[in-house]
Amino acid sequence: MNRDGGGARRLAAEPTRAREGRGLPEPTRAREAPEPTPTRSPEPREFGRGGGPGAAAVASAPPPAPEPGAGLPRPPAGAVPRGPHAGGSSRPDAAGRSDGPEDAGSGTGLPGAVLFDRDDTLVVDVPYNGDPERVRLMPGAFEAVRLLRARGIPVGVVSNQSGIGRGLLTEAQVREVNARVDTLLGRPMDVWVHCPHTPEEGCGCRKPAPGLVLEAARRLGVPAGRCVVIGDIGADMGAARAAGARGVLVPTTRTLPAEVASAPDVCRDLLGAVRHVLGRPSAVRRPG
């Protein structure tokens, strides 16, 4: 949950690597002297890459291939991209994977992945909790995750953890709490991604910015547009919207009325939200 707002700033891009030159034409060998009997002139050789369609072979050697990365700016030594922190396993071959948005409705209508908020969605919120023994699942959480796994849909968690940036938690403590959630759910989630920054840092990963959703989708090998984000506050819905994903709100006593009113879909509980995502009957409210 971690409702302390947060600005959005773009994630620093990783340095681009140049592709190596491929498909340059090879030099032809010198032709031997023709025999006295006339023969038909050889057909021009075509090159599928480099020379273009119908390009004929030439006797002169082509220019040398450029060195990989030639002419590209190099990042400064020690530069570290700024972005979300990930934990747990990722599944590039996960069920529901699609090679692009055009596969989004491939007959099943099921999402490519479901991403949960952690605090007050999957587990009872204990502010800045670093103690695994205090972790308790929200009602219906185990069954909700089980239903998705039974359909082969990857599941993950996207969570703001500003306690790290405030000095109230360590990365190790957050990972221990996450591991406890995995244990209570029966086996590890397919991906965990969290933002360690405070709202004042203005990162691009803290919800409602899209960074966490985009990173989780990338690690799962699923287009963000085929993901569903289930959470309890407006920041979760904002992150889903900014990433091009679908949002489903499961309100708690801490959810603001305005957040309920503006949510795309609202379900009474977590199990009902998952049933709704799977196309099963469930109590759901949409803005009218």
PDB file of C-alpha atoms in Angstrom:
ATOM      1  CA  MET A   1       0.000   0.000   0.000  1.00  0.00           C
ATOM      2  CA  ASN A   2       2.556   2.629   1.198  1.00  0.00           C
ATOM      3  CA  ARG A   3       0.431   5.682   0.414  1.00  0.00           C
ATOM      4  CA  ASP A   4       2.958   8.480   0.352  1.00  0.00           C
ATOM      5  CA  GLY A   5       2.460   9.487  -3.242  1.00  0.00           C
ATOM      6  CA  GLY A   6       5.478   9.935  -5.398  1.00  0.00           C
ATOM      7  CA  GLY A   7       6.591  11.712  -8.522  1.00  0.00           C
ATOM      8  CA  ALA A   8       7.531   9.981 -11.705  1.00  0.00           C
ATOM      9  CA  ARG A   9      10.866  10.381 -13.442  1.00  0.00           C
ATOM     10  CA  ARG A  10      12.064   8.284 -16.319  1.00  0.00           C
ATOM     11  CA  LEU A  11      14.230   5.271 -15.560  1.00  0.00           C
ATOM     12  CA  ALA A  12      17.794   5.716 -16.755  1.00  0.00           C
ATOM     13  CA  ALA A  13      18.158   3.727 -19.975  1.00  0.00           C
ATOM     14  CA  GLU A  14      20.734   1.009 -20.215  1.00  0.00           C
ATOM     15  CA  PRO A  15      23.531   1.716 -22.726  1.00  0.00           C
ATOM     16  CA  THR A  16      22.603   0.600 -26.233  1.00  0.00           C
ATOM     17  CA  ARG A  17      24.759  -2.057 -27.840  1.00  0.00           C
ATOM     18  CA  ALA A  18      25.335  -1.821 -31.569  1.00  0.00           C
ATOM     19  CA  ARG A  19      24.499  -4.834 -33.690  1.00  0.00           C
ATOM     20  CA  GLU A  20      27.427  -6.468 -35.409  1.00  0.00           C
ATOM     21  CA  GLY A  21      27.540  -6.040 -39.187  1.00  0.00           C
ATOM     22  CA  ARG A  22      25.855  -8.955 -40.898  1.00  0.00           C
ATOM     23  CA  GLY A  23      25.223 -10.028 -44.474  1.00  0.00           C
ATOM     24  CA  LEU A  24      27.967  -7.991 -46.225  1.00  0.00           C
ATOM     25  CA  PRO A  25      28.720  -9.380 -49.748  1.00  0.00           C
ATOM     26  CA  GLU A  26      31.807 -11.543 -50.099  1.00  0.00           C
ATOM     27  CA  PRO A  27      34.369 -10.760 -52.841  1.00  0.00           C
ATOM     28  CA  THR A  28      34.060 -12.978 -55.907  1.00  0.00           C
ATOM     29  CA  ARG A  29      36.957 -15.026 -57.162  1.00  0.00           C
ATOM     30  CA  ALA A  30      38.669 -14.057 -60.428  1.00  0.00           C
ATOM     31  CA  ARG A  31      37.065 -15.916 -63.392  1.00  0.00           C
ATOM     32  CA  GLU A  32      39.262 -18.409 -65.266  1.00  0.00           C
ATOM     33  CA  ALA A  33      39.893 -17.941 -69.026  1.00  0.00           C
ATOM     34  CA  PRO A  34      36.861 -19.133 -71.035  1.00  0.00           C
ATOM     35  CA  GLU A  35      37.116 -22.287 -73.178  1.00  0.00           C
ATOM     36  CA  PRO A  36      36.995 -21.922 -76.947  1.00  0.00           C
ATOM     37  CA  THR A  37      33.386 -23.103 -77.157  1.00  0.00           C
ATOM     38  CA  PRO A  38      30.965 -20.290 -76.320  1.00  0.00           C
ATOM     39  CA  THR A  39      29.011 -20.640 -73.118  1.00  0.00           C
ATOM     40  CA  ARG A  40      26.053 -18.731 -71.651  1.00  0.00           C
ATOM     41  CA  SER A  41      26.986 -15.807 -69.428  1.00  0.00           C
ATOM     42  CA  PRO A  42      26.507 -16.587 -65.724  1.00  0.00           C
ATOM     43  CA  GLU A  43      23.419 -15.211 -63.995  1.00  0.00           C
ATOM     44  CA  PRO A  44      24.071 -12.290 -61.594  1.00  0.00           C
ATOM     45  CA  ARG A  45      24.393 -13.417 -57.966  1.00  0.00           C
ATOM     46  CA  GLU A  46      21.863 -11.944 -55.552  1.00  0.00           C
ATOM     47  CA  PHE A  47      22.488 -11.167 -51.926  1.00  0.00           C
ATOM     48  CA  GLY A  48      19.580 -11.441 -49.521  1.00  0.00           C
ATOM     49  CA  ARG A  49      21.265  -8.990 -47.145  1.00  0.00           C
ATOM     50  CA  GLY A  50      23.639  -6.110 -47.693  1.00  0.00           C
ATOM     51  CA  GLY A  51      23.434  -5.800 -51.509  1.00  0.00           C
ATOM     52  CA  GLY A  52      19.641  -5.551 -51.638  1.00  0.00           C
ATOM     53  CA  PRO A  53      17.275  -7.507 -53.891  1.00  0.00           C
ATOM     54  CA  GLY A  54      18.814  -8.319 -57.282  1.00  0.00           C
ATOM     55  CA  ALA A  55      22.214  -6.854 -56.464  1.00  0.00           C
ATOM     56  CA  ALA A  56      24.820  -8.405 -58.781  1.00  0.00           C
ATOM     57  CA  ALA A  57      28.201  -9.680 -57.640  1.00  0.00           C
ATOM     58  CA  VAL A  58      31.153  -7.374 -58.284  1.00  0.00           C
ATOM     59  CA  ALA A  59      34.801  -8.236 -58.695  1.00  0.00           C
ATOM     60  CA  SER A  60      36.108  -5.701 -56.230  1.00  0.00           C
ATOM     61  CA  ALA A  61      36.243  -6.533 -52.508  1.00  0.00           C
ATOM     62  CA  PRO A  62      33.637  -4.841 -50.255  1.00  0.00           C
ATOM     63  CA  PRO A  63      34.686  -2.329 -47.620  1.00  0.00           C
ATOM     64  CA  PRO A  64      35.692  -3.899 -44.278  1.00  0.00           C
ATOM     65  CA  ALA A  65      32.892  -4.462 -41.774  1.00  0.00           C
ATOM     66  CA  PRO A  66      32.757  -1.812 -38.992  1.00  0.00           C
ATOM     67  CA  GLU A  67      33.838  -2.809 -35.524  1.00  0.00           C
ATOM     68  CA  PRO A  68      30.874  -3.572 -33.192  1.00  0.00           C
ATOM     69  CA  GLY A  69      29.852  -0.447 -31.330  1.00  0.00           C
ATOM     70  CA  ALA A  70      32.035   1.830 -33.464  1.00  0.00           C
ATOM     71  CA  GLY A  71      31.059   5.470 -33.148  1.00  0.00           C
ATOM     72  CA  LEU A  72      28.669   4.927 -30.213  1.00  0.00           C
ATOM     73  CA  PRO A  73      29.184   6.873 -26.965  1.00  0.00           C
ATOM     74  CA  ARG A  74      30.422   4.749 -24.091  1.00  0.00           C
ATOM     75  CA  PRO A  75      28.831   5.087 -20.630  1.00  0.00           C
ATOM     76  CA  PRO A  76      31.062   6.438 -17.883  1.00  0.00           C
ATOM     77  CA  ALA A  77      32.890   3.834 -15.855  1.00  0.00           C
ATOM     78  CA  GLY A  78      30.908   2.636 -12.844  1.00  0.00           C
ATOM     79  CA  ALA A  79      27.570   3.981 -14.103  1.00  0.00           C
ATOM     80  CA  VAL A  80      24.628   2.084 -12.620  1.00  0.00           C
ATOM     81  CA  PRO A  81      21.139   2.384 -14.178  1.00  0.00           C
ATOM     82  CA  ARG A  82      18.576   3.663 -11.714  1.00  0.00           C
ATOM     83  CA  GLY A  83      15.422   1.605 -11.423  1.00  0.00           C
ATOM     84  CA  PRO A  84      13.406  -0.951  -9.510  1.00  0.00           C
ATOM     85  CA  HIS A  85      14.968  -3.739  -7.497  1.00  0.00           C
ATOM     86  CA  ALA A  86      13.968  -7.270  -8.386  1.00  0.00           C
ATOM     87  CA  GLY A  87      13.951 -10.469  -6.409  1.00  0.00           C
ATOM     88  CA  GLY A  88      12.727 -14.017  -6.709  1.00  0.00           C
ATOM     89  CA  SER A  89      12.576 -15.869  -9.999  1.00  0.00           C
ATOM     90  CA  SER A  90      11.529 -14.638 -13.397  1.00  0.00           C
ATOM     91  CA  ARG A  91      10.020 -16.741 -16.133  1.00  0.00           C
ATOM     92  CA  PRO A  92      10.955 -15.687 -19.678  1.00  0.00           C
ATOM     93  CA  ASP A  93       9.173 -18.829 -20.898  1.00  0.00           C
ATOM     94  CA  ALA A  94       6.133 -18.399 -18.660  1.00  0.00           C
ATOM     95  CA  ALA A  95       2.734 -19.595 -19.783  1.00  0.00           C
ATOM     96  CA  GLY A  96       0.670 -16.853 -21.362  1.00  0.00           C
ATOM     97  CA  ARG A  97       3.725 -15.309 -23.010  1.00  0.00           C
ATOM     98  CA  SER A  98       3.046 -13.277 -26.140  1.00  0.00           C
ATOM     99  CA  ASP A  99       5.457 -11.908 -28.704  1.00  0.00           C
ATOM    100  CA  GLY A 100       3.509  -8.696 -29.002  1.00  0.00           C
ATOM    101  CA  PRO A 101       0.307  -6.807 -28.307  1.00  0.00           C
ATOM    102  CA  GLU A 102      -1.297  -8.345 -31.399  1.00  0.00           C
ATOM    103  CA  ASP A 103      -1.611 -11.633 -29.482  1.00  0.00           C
ATOM    104  CA  ALA A 104      -3.476 -10.043 -26.579  1.00  0.00           C
ATOM    105  CA  GLY A 105      -6.787 -11.631 -27.428  1.00  0.00           C
ATOM    106  CA  SER A 106      -5.574 -15.016 -28.641  1.00  0.00           C
ATOM    107  CA  GLY A 107      -8.913 -16.717 -28.164  1.00  0.00           C
ATOM    108  CA  THR A 108      -8.768 -17.278 -24.409  1.00  0.00           C
ATOM    109  CA  GLY A 109      -9.360 -13.747 -23.117  1.00  0.00           C
ATOM    110  CA  LEU A 110      -7.013 -14.541 -20.213  1.00  0.00           C
ATOM    111  CA  PRO A 111      -4.285 -12.141 -19.105  1.00  0.00           C
ATOM    112  CA  GLY A 112      -0.640 -12.843 -19.833  1.00  0.00           C
ATOM    113  CA  ALA A 113       0.242 -12.218 -16.171  1.00  0.00           C
ATOM    114  CA  VAL A 114      -1.317 -10.922 -12.942  1.00  0.00           C
ATOM    115  CA  LEU A 115       0.730  -8.558 -10.767  1.00  0.00           C
ATOM    116  CA  PHE A 116      -0.305  -7.958  -7.162  1.00  0.00           C
ATOM    117  CA  ASP A 117       0.446  -5.127  -4.806  1.00  0.00           C
ATOM    118  CA  ARG A 118       1.886  -6.619  -1.611  1.00  0.00           C
ATOM    119  CA  ASP A 119       0.764  -4.723   1.501  1.00  0.00           C
ATOM    120  CA  ASP A 120      -2.996  -4.690   2.127  1.00  0.00           C
ATOM    121  CA  THR A 121      -3.539  -6.734  -1.054  1.00  0.00           C
ATOM    122  CA  LEU A 122      -1.660 -10.033  -0.650  1.00  0.00           C
ATOM    123  CA  VAL A 123      -0.694  -9.580   3.012  1.00  0.00           C
ATOM    124  CA  VAL A 124      -2.025  -7.582   5.949  1.00  0.00           C
ATOM    125  CA  ASP A 125      -0.225  -4.240   5.993  1.00  0.00           C
ATOM    126  CA  VAL A 126       2.324  -3.807   8.807  1.00  0.00           C
ATOM    127  CA  PRO A 127       4.007  -0.450   8.121  1.00  0.00           C
ATOM    128  CA  TYR A 128       7.699  -0.837   7.256  1.00  0.00           C
ATOM    129  CA  ASN A 129       7.669  -4.467   8.320  1.00  0.00           C
ATOM    130  CA  GLY A 130      11.043  -6.219   8.316  1.00  0.00           C
ATOM    131  CA  ASP A 131       9.995  -9.212  10.438  1.00  0.00           C
ATOM    132  CA  PRO A 132       8.871 -12.327   8.512  1.00  0.00           C
ATOM    133  CA  GLU A 133       7.048 -13.636  11.592  1.00  0.00           C
ATOM    134  CA  ARG A 134       4.553 -10.772  11.361  1.00  0.00           C
ATOM    135  CA  VAL A 135       3.427 -11.656   7.827  1.00  0.00           C
ATOM    136  CA  ARG A 136      -0.232 -12.695   7.498  1.00  0.00           C
ATOM    137  CA  LEU A 137      -2.029 -13.369   4.227  1.00  0.00           C
ATOM    138  CA  MET A 138      -5.105 -11.366   3.342  1.00  0.00           C
ATOM    139  CA  PRO A 139      -8.366 -13.356   3.226  1.00  0.00           C
ATOM    140  CA  GLY A 140      -8.615 -15.314  -0.025  1.00  0.00           C
ATOM    141  CA  ALA A 141      -4.998 -14.649  -1.066  1.00  0.00           C
ATOM    142  CA  PHE A 142      -3.911 -18.298  -1.122  1.00  0.00           C
ATOM    143  CA  GLU A 143      -6.920 -19.415  -3.159  1.00  0.00           C
ATOM    144  CA  ALA A 144      -6.648 -16.442  -5.532  1.00  0.00           C
ATOM    145  CA  VAL A 145      -3.027 -17.225  -6.404  1.00  0.00           C
ATOM    146  CA  ARG A 146      -3.817 -20.942  -6.645  1.00  0.00           C
ATOM    147  CA  LEU A 147      -6.554 -20.282  -9.220  1.00  0.00           C
ATOM    148  CA  LEU A 148      -4.177 -18.326 -11.427  1.00  0.00           C
ATOM    149  CA  ARG A 149      -1.451 -20.945 -11.191  1.00  0.00           C
ATOM    150  CA  ALA A 150      -3.956 -23.666 -12.092  1.00  0.00           C
ATOM    151  CA  ARG A 151      -4.610 -21.806 -15.361  1.00  0.00           C
ATOM    152  CA  GLY A 152      -0.883 -21.419 -16.069  1.00  0.00           C
ATOM    153  CA  ILE A 153      -0.949 -17.646 -15.621  1.00  0.00           C
ATOM    154  CA  PRO A 154       2.291 -16.134 -14.231  1.00  0.00           C
ATOM    155  CA  VAL A 155       1.940 -14.211 -10.975  1.00  0.00           C
ATOM    156  CA  GLY A 156       4.149 -11.505  -9.527  1.00  0.00           C
ATOM    157  CA  VAL A 157       4.357  -8.688  -6.997  1.00  0.00           C
ATOM    158  CA  VAL A 158       5.051  -4.980  -7.587  1.00  0.00           C
ATOM    159  CA  SER A 159       5.548  -3.096  -4.323  1.00  0.00           C
ATOM    160  CA  ASN A 160       6.626   0.327  -3.053  1.00  0.00           C
ATOM    161  CA  GLN A 161       9.082  -0.135  -0.167  1.00  0.00           C
ATOM    162  CA  SER A 162      10.159   3.388   0.753  1.00  0.00           C
ATOM    163  CA  GLY A 163      11.230   2.142   4.198  1.00  0.00           C
ATOM    164  CA  ILE A 164      14.533   1.236   2.529  1.00  0.00           C
ATOM    165  CA  GLY A 165      15.123   4.792   1.349  1.00  0.00           C
ATOM    166  CA  ARG A 166      14.033   6.147   4.748  1.00  0.00           C
ATOM    167  CA  GLY A 167      16.573   3.954   6.549  1.00  0.00           C
ATOM    168  CA  LEU A 168      13.844   1.961   8.345  1.00  0.00           C
ATOM    169  CA  LEU A 169      14.405  -1.266   6.405  1.00  0.00           C
ATOM    170  CA  THR A 170      17.207  -3.027   4.586  1.00  0.00           C
ATOM    171  CA  GLU A 171      17.049  -4.809   1.247  1.00  0.00           C
ATOM    172  CA  ALA A 172      17.744  -8.052   3.087  1.00  0.00           C
ATOM    173  CA  GLN A 173      14.763  -7.558   5.404  1.00  0.00           C
ATOM    174  CA  VAL A 174      12.418  -6.875   2.494  1.00  0.00           C
ATOM    175  CA  ARG A 175      13.594 -10.041   0.762  1.00  0.00           C
ATOM    176  CA  GLU A 176      13.097 -12.071   3.950  1.00  0.00           C
ATOM    177  CA  VAL A 177       9.518 -10.816   4.239  1.00  0.00           C
ATOM    178  CA  ASN A 178       8.924 -11.607   0.569  1.00  0.00           C
ATOM    179  CA  ALA A 179      10.306 -15.111   1.087  1.00  0.00           C
ATOM    180  CA  ARG A 180       7.837 -15.610   3.924  1.00  0.00           C
ATOM    181  CA  VAL A 181       4.988 -14.596   1.611  1.00  0.00           C
ATOM    182  CA  ASP A 182       6.225 -17.184  -0.917  1.00  0.00           C
ATOM    183  CA  THR A 183       6.182 -19.837   1.795  1.00  0.00           C
ATOM    184  CA  LEU A 184       2.638 -18.996   2.868  1.00  0.00           C
ATOM    185  CA  LEU A 185       1.481 -19.100  -0.759  1.00  0.00           C
ATOM    186  CA  GLY A 186       2.924 -22.578  -1.283  1.00  0.00           C
ATOM    187  CA  ARG A 187       5.766 -21.743  -3.664  1.00  0.00           C
ATOM    188  CA  PRO A 188       7.636 -18.657  -4.927  1.00  0.00           C
ATOM    189  CA  MET A 189       5.909 -16.032  -7.001  1.00  0.00           C
ATOM    190  CA  ASP A 190       7.221 -15.841 -10.560  1.00  0.00           C
ATOM    191  CA  VAL A 191       8.664 -12.361 -10.067  1.00  0.00           C
ATOM    192  CA  TRP A 192       9.113  -9.830  -7.255  1.00  0.00           C
ATOM    193  CA  VAL A 193       9.937  -6.194  -8.036  1.00  0.00           C
ATOM    194  CA  HIS A 194      10.032  -3.385  -5.489  1.00  0.00           C
ATOM    195  CA  CYS A 195      10.895   0.306  -5.417  1.00  0.00           C
ATOM    196  CA  PRO A 196      13.260   1.277  -2.565  1.00  0.00           C
ATOM    197  CA  HIS A 197      12.989   5.047  -3.128  1.00  0.00           C
ATOM    198  CA  THR A 198      11.211   7.738  -1.156  1.00  0.00           C
ATOM    199  CA  PRO A 199       8.608   9.929  -2.873  1.00  0.00           C
ATOM    200  CA  GLU A 200      10.995  12.877  -2.751  1.00  0.00           C
ATOM    201  CA  GLU A 201      13.514  11.070  -4.962  1.00  0.00           C
ATOM    202  CA  GLY A 202      11.166  11.311  -7.923  1.00  0.00           C
ATOM    203  CA  CYS A 203      12.104   7.945  -9.439  1.00  0.00           C
ATOM    204  CA  GLY A 204      10.362   6.330 -12.369  1.00  0.00           C
ATOM    205  CA  CYS A 205       9.592   3.062 -10.595  1.00  0.00           C
ATOM    206  CA  ARG A 206       7.575   4.110  -7.567  1.00  0.00           C
ATOM    207  CA  LYS A 207       3.845   3.616  -8.138  1.00  0.00           C
ATOM    208  CA  PRO A 208       1.902   5.401  -9.629  1.00  0.00           C
ATOM    209  CA  ALA A 209       4.812   5.601 -12.095  1.00  0.00           C
ATOM    210  CA  PRO A 210       4.850   2.624 -14.492  1.00  0.00           C
ATOM    211  CA  GLY A 211       8.401   1.377 -13.820  1.00  0.00           C
ATOM    212  CA  LEU A 212       7.569  -1.562 -11.549  1.00  0.00           C
ATOM    213  CA  VAL A 213       4.858  -2.899 -13.852  1.00  0.00           C
ATOM    214  CA  LEU A 214       7.031  -2.537 -16.948  1.00  0.00           C
ATOM    215  CA  GLU A 215       9.978  -4.263 -15.288  1.00  0.00           C
ATOM    216  CA  ALA A 216       7.882  -7.165 -13.996  1.00  0.00           C
ATOM    217  CA  ALA A 217       6.316  -7.630 -17.434  1.00  0.00           C
ATOM    218  CA  ARG A 218       9.753  -7.578 -19.066  1.00  0.00           C
ATOM    219  CA  ARG A 219      11.093 -10.218 -16.704  1.00  0.00           C
ATOM    220  CA  LEU A 220       8.098 -12.445 -17.352  1.00  0.00           C
ATOM    221  CA  GLY A 221       8.340 -12.011 -21.109  1.00  0.00           C
ATOM    222  CA  VAL A 222       4.768 -10.680 -21.289  1.00  0.00           C
ATOM    223  CA  PRO A 223       3.711  -7.377 -22.919  1.00  0.00           C
ATOM    224  CA  ALA A 224       2.606  -4.890 -20.271  1.00  0.00           C
ATOM    225  CA  GLY A 225      -0.676  -4.495 -22.132  1.00  0.00           C
ATOM    226  CA  ARG A 226      -1.517  -8.123 -21.344  1.00  0.00           C
ATOM    227  CA  CYS A 227      -0.920  -7.712 -17.595  1.00  0.00           C
ATOM    228  CA  VAL A 228      -3.495  -7.119 -14.878  1.00  0.00           C
ATOM    229  CA  VAL A 229      -2.511  -5.169 -11.758  1.00  0.00           C
ATOM    230  CA  ILE A 230      -4.551  -5.870  -8.599  1.00  0.00           C
ATOM    231  CA  GLY A 231      -4.125  -3.444  -5.711  1.00  0.00           C
ATOM    232  CA  ASP A 232      -5.893  -1.525  -2.971  1.00  0.00           C
ATOM    233  CA  ILE A 233      -5.163   2.147  -3.662  1.00  0.00           C
ATOM    234  CA  GLY A 234      -5.145   4.660  -6.480  1.00  0.00           C
ATOM    235  CA  ALA A 235      -1.362   4.453  -6.931  1.00  0.00           C
ATOM    236  CA  ASP A 236      -1.754   0.824  -8.013  1.00  0.00           C
ATOM    237  CA  MET A 237      -4.384   1.791 -10.584  1.00  0.00           C
ATOM    238  CA  GLY A 238      -2.256   4.718 -11.748  1.00  0.00           C
ATOM    239  CA  ALA A 239       0.752   2.472 -12.324  1.00  0.00           C
ATOM    240  CA  ALA A 240      -1.369   0.029 -14.307  1.00  0.00           C
ATOM    241  CA  ARG A 241      -2.809   2.811 -16.440  1.00  0.00           C
ATOM    242  CA  ALA A 242       0.597   4.417 -17.072  1.00  0.00           C
ATOM    243  CA  ALA A 243       2.061   1.072 -18.161  1.00  0.00           C
ATOM    244  CA  GLY A 244      -0.865   0.256 -20.437  1.00  0.00           C
ATOM    245  CA  ALA A 245      -2.016  -2.602 -18.193  1.00  0.00           C
ATOM    246  CA  ARG A 246      -5.468  -3.294 -16.757  1.00  0.00           C
ATOM    247  CA  GLY A 247      -6.188  -2.334 -13.157  1.00  0.00           C
ATOM    248  CA  VAL A 248      -8.547  -3.967 -10.661  1.00  0.00           C
ATOM    249  CA  LEU A 249      -9.077  -2.296  -7.279  1.00  0.00           C
ATOM    250  CA  VAL A 250      -9.818  -4.279  -4.096  1.00  0.00           C
ATOM    251  CA  PRO A 251     -10.606  -1.571  -1.531  1.00  0.00           C
ATOM    252  CA  THR A 252      -9.792  -1.771   2.171  1.00  0.00           C
ATOM    253  CA  THR A 253     -10.805   0.560   4.985  1.00  0.00           C
ATOM    254  CA  ARG A 254      -7.846   2.753   4.011  1.00  0.00           C
ATOM    255  CA  THR A 255      -8.881   3.194   0.373  1.00  0.00           C
ATOM    256  CA  LEU A 256     -10.145   6.701  -0.339  1.00  0.00           C
ATOM    257  CA  PRO A 257     -13.643   7.160  -1.823  1.00  0.00           C
ATOM    258  CA  ALA A 258     -12.186   9.088  -4.761  1.00  0.00           C
ATOM    259  CA  GLU A 259      -9.897   6.151  -5.525  1.00  0.00           C
ATOM    260  CA  VAL A 260     -12.862   3.793  -5.609  1.00  0.00           C
ATOM    261  CA  ALA A 261     -14.831   6.155  -7.833  1.00  0.00           C
ATOM    262  CA  SER A 262     -12.034   6.497 -10.392  1.00  0.00           C
ATOM    263  CA  ALA A 263     -10.959   2.829 -10.541  1.00  0.00           C
ATOM    264  CA  PRO A 264     -11.658   0.976 -13.817  1.00  0.00           C
ATOM    265  CA  ASP A 265     -12.942  -2.150 -12.007  1.00  0.00           C
ATOM    266  CA  VAL A 266     -13.688  -2.612  -8.295  1.00  0.00           C
ATOM    267  CA  CYS A 267     -14.118  -5.991  -6.568  1.00  0.00           C
ATOM    268  CA  ARG A 268     -15.093  -6.648  -2.959  1.00  0.00           C
ATOM    269  CA  ASP A 269     -12.236  -9.047  -2.201  1.00  0.00           C
ATOM    270  CA  LEU A 270      -9.094 -10.555  -3.680  1.00  0.00           C
ATOM    271  CA  LEU A 271     -10.608 -13.889  -4.645  1.00  0.00           C
ATOM    272  CA  GLY A 272     -13.482 -12.099  -6.366  1.00  0.00           C
ATOM    273  CA  ALA A 273     -10.979  -9.949  -8.282  1.00  0.00           C
ATOM    274  CA  VAL A 274      -9.143 -12.994  -9.605  1.00  0.00           C
ATOM    275  CA  ARG A 275     -12.404 -14.702 -10.552  1.00  0.00           C
ATOM    276  CA  HIS A 276     -13.371 -11.532 -12.402  1.00  0.00           C
ATOM    277  CA  VAL A 277     -10.035 -11.504 -14.256  1.00  0.00           C
ATOM    278  CA  LEU A 278     -10.580 -15.148 -15.244  1.00  0.00           C
ATOM    279  CA  GLY A 279     -14.011 -14.323 -16.607  1.00  0.00           C
ATOM    280  CA  ARG A 280     -15.967 -15.995 -13.817  1.00  0.00           C
ATOM    281  CA  PRO A 281     -19.038 -14.421 -12.196  1.00  0.00           C
ATOM    282  CA  SER A 282     -18.034 -12.014  -9.441  1.00  0.00           C
ATOM    283  CA  ALA A 283     -19.380  -8.861  -7.837  1.00  0.00           C
ATOM    284  CA  VAL A 284     -17.709  -6.018  -9.701  1.00  0.00           C
ATOM    285  CA  ARG A 285     -18.445  -2.324 -10.013  1.00  0.00           C
ATOM    286  CA  ARG A 286     -17.425  -0.204 -12.974  1.00  0.00           C
ATOM    287  CA  PRO A 287     -17.689   3.580 -13.179  1.00  0.00           C
ATOM    288  CA  GLY A 288     -21.089   4.460 -14.627  1.00  0.00           C
TER     289      GLY A 288
END
